[in-house]
Structure formats: structure tokens, C-alpha cells
CSV table of C-alpha atoms in Angstrom, one decimal:
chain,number,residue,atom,x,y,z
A,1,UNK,CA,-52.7,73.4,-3.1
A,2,UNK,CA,-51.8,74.6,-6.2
A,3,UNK,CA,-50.9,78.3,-7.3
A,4,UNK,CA,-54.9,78.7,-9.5
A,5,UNK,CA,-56.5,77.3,-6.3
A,6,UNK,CA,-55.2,79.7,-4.3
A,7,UNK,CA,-55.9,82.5,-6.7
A,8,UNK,CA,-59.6,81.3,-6.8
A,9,UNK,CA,-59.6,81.5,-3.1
A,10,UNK,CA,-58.9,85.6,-2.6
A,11,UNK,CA,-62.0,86.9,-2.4
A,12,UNK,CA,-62.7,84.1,0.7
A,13,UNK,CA,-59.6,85.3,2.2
A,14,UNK,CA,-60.5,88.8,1.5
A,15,UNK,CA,-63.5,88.2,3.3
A,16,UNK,CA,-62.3,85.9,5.9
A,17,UNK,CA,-59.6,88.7,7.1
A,18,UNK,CA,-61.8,91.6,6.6
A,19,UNK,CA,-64.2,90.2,9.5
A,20,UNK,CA,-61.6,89.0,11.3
A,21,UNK,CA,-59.5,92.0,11.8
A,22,UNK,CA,-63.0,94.1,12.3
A,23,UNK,CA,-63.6,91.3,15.1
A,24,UNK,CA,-60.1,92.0,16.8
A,25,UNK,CA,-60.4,95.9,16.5
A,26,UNK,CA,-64.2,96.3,17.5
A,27,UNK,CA,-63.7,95.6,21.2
A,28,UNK,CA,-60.7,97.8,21.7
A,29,UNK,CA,-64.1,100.6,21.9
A,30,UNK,CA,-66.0,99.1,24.4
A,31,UNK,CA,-63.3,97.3,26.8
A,32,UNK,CA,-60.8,99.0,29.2
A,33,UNK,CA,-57.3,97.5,28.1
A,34,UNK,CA,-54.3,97.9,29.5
A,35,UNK,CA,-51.9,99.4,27.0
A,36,UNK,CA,-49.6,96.4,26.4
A,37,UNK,CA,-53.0,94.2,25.9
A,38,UNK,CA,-54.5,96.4,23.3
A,39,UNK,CA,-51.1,96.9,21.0
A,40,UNK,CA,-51.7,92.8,20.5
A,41,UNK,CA,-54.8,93.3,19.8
A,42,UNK,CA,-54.0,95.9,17.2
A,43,UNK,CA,-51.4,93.9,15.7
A,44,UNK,CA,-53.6,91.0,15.5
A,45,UNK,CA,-55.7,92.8,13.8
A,46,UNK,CA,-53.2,94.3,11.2
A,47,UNK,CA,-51.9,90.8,10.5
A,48,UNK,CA,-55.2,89.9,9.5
A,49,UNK,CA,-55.8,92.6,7.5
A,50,UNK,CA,-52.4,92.4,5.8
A,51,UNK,CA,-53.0,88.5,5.0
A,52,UNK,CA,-54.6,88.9,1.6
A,53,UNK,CA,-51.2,91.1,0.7
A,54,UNK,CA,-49.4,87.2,2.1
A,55,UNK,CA,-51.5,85.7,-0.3
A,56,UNK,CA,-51.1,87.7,-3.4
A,57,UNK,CA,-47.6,87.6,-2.5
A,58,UNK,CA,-46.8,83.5,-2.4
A,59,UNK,CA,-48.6,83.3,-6.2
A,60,UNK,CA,-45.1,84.5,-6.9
A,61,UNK,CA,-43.4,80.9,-6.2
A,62,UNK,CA,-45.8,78.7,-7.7
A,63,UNK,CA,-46.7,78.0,-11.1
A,64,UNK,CA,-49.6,80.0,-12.9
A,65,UNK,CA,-52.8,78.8,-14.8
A,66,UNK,CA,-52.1,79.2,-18.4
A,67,UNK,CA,-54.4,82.5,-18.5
A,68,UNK,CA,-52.7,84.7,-15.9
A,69,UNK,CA,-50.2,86.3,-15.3
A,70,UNK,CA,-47.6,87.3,-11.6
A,71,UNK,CA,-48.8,91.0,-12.8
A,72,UNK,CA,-52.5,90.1,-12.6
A,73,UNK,CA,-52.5,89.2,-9.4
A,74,UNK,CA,-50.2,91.0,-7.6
A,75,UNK,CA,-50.1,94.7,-9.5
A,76,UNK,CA,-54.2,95.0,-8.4
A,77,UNK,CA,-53.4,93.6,-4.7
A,78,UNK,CA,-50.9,96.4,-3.9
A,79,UNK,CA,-52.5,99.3,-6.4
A,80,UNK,CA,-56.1,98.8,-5.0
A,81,UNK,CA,-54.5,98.3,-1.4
A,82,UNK,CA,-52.8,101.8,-0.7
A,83,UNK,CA,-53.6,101.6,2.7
A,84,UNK,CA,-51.9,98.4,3.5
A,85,UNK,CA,-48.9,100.5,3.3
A,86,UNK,CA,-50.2,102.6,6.5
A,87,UNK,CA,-50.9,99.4,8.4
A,88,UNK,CA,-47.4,98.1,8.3
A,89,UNK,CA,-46.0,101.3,9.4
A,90,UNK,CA,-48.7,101.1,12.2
A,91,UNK,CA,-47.5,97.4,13.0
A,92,UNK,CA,-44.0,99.1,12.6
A,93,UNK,CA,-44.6,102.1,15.3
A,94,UNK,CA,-46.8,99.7,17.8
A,95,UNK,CA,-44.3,100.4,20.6
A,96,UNK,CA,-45.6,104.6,20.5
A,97,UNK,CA,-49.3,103.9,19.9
A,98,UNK,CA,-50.8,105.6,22.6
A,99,UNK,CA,-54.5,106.7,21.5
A,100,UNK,CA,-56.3,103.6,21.6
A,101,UNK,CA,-59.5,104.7,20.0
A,102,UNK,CA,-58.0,106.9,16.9
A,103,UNK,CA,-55.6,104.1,16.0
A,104,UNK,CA,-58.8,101.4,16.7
A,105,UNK,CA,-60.4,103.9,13.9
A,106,UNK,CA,-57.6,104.2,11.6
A,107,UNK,CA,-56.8,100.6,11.0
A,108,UNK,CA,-60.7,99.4,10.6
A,109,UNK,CA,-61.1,102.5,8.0
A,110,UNK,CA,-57.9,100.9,6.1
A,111,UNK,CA,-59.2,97.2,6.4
A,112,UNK,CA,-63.0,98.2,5.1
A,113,UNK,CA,-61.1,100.5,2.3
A,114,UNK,CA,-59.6,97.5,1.2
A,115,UNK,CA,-61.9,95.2,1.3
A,116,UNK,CA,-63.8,97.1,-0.8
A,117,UNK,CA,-61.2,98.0,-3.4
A,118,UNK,CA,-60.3,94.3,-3.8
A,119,UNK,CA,-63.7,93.0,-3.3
A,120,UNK,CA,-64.8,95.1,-6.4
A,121,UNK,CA,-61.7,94.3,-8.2
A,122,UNK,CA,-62.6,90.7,-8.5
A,123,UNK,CA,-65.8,91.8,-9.0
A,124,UNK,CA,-64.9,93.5,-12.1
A,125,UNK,CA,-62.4,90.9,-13.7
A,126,UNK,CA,-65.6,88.6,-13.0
């Protein structure tokens, strides 16, 4: 796969991770886990929300099409993305999350937020 396929493939992973971190974090509101169960969930769920910042970030080792540049892709991924910055201090501090349904809350707000942000993004450069 090839750098310009995989930059033509972000708004699928976008998507793809958006649903699946929402998927991981939804039943931590319903279902009684035991601590130690839901801080893997959580961190599931972070890891798929933080896989689009993966993706923007290996365009950096591959060759470019001839009409973009490493700033066009990455620059919008982390400016657009201001939350991803709260999920890996989350995934950071899982050891002292104790409060299963504000952190549940926190990371889906920051997953939806930037779904959105790059979702209209690429809508825009469209």
C-alpha cells in the first residue's frame, strides 16, 4: 500500500475508529464491570480513537503523490484533533481512573469531536 492510498483511505479509518471506539465505550453505561475490566475497555477504546492520529502519522515514511504535501496531511490531523491530546493523557493516567461513567463520557465526547472536525475537513478539501 502505497503512501496516496492510504491518504485516500482517512476518512474510512476515521469512520471505522469513530464506531469502533463508540462500540467499546457504550457498554461501560449499562454493564457492571469490575474496575480492572473497564480500564481495558477504556483503553481499547482510546486506541481506537487515536488510530487515525497512527495513520496521519506513518504518511511521514512513505513517499507523497506529487500534489501533497507531509504538512497537508498531518498539520489538519493534529490541529482539528485537539482532543486527541486529552485521550493520551487518559490512556496515560488509566491506573487512577476511578469514575467509570464521567471518563466513559469524556472519551466518547473527544472521539465524536473529532470525528467531526476531520470528517468535515476532508469534506472541505473535497
Amino acid at each position: 500500500m502505497d503512501t496516496k492510498q492510504l491518504v485516500d483511505a482517512i476518512p474510512e479509518i476515521n469512520d471505522f475508529s469513530t464506531v469502533a471506539s463508540i462500540v467499546c465505550v457504550l457498554p461501560t453505561y449499562f454493564l457492571r464491570l469490575q474496575s480492572t475490566t473497564y480500564r481495558i475497555v477504556l483503553s481499547l477504546s482510546m486506541v481506537f480513537g487515536l488510530s487515525i492520529l497512527a495513520v496521519a502519522m506513518t504518511t511521514i515514511v512513505g513517499p507523497l503523490p506529487p500534489h501533497r504535501s507531509r504538512g497537508d496531511i498531518i498539520i489538519p490531523v493534529v490541529l482539528f484533533s485537539p482532543l486527541v491530546v486529552v485521550l493520551i493523557a487518559i490512556l496515560a493516567c488509566i491506573k487512577r481512573v476511578t469514575r467509570v461513567g464521567l471518563w466513559s463520557t469524556v472519551v466518547m465526547v473527544c472521539v465524536i469531536i473529532d470525528w467531526v472536525g476531520i470528517s468535515l475537513l476532508i469534506l472541505a478539501l473535497s
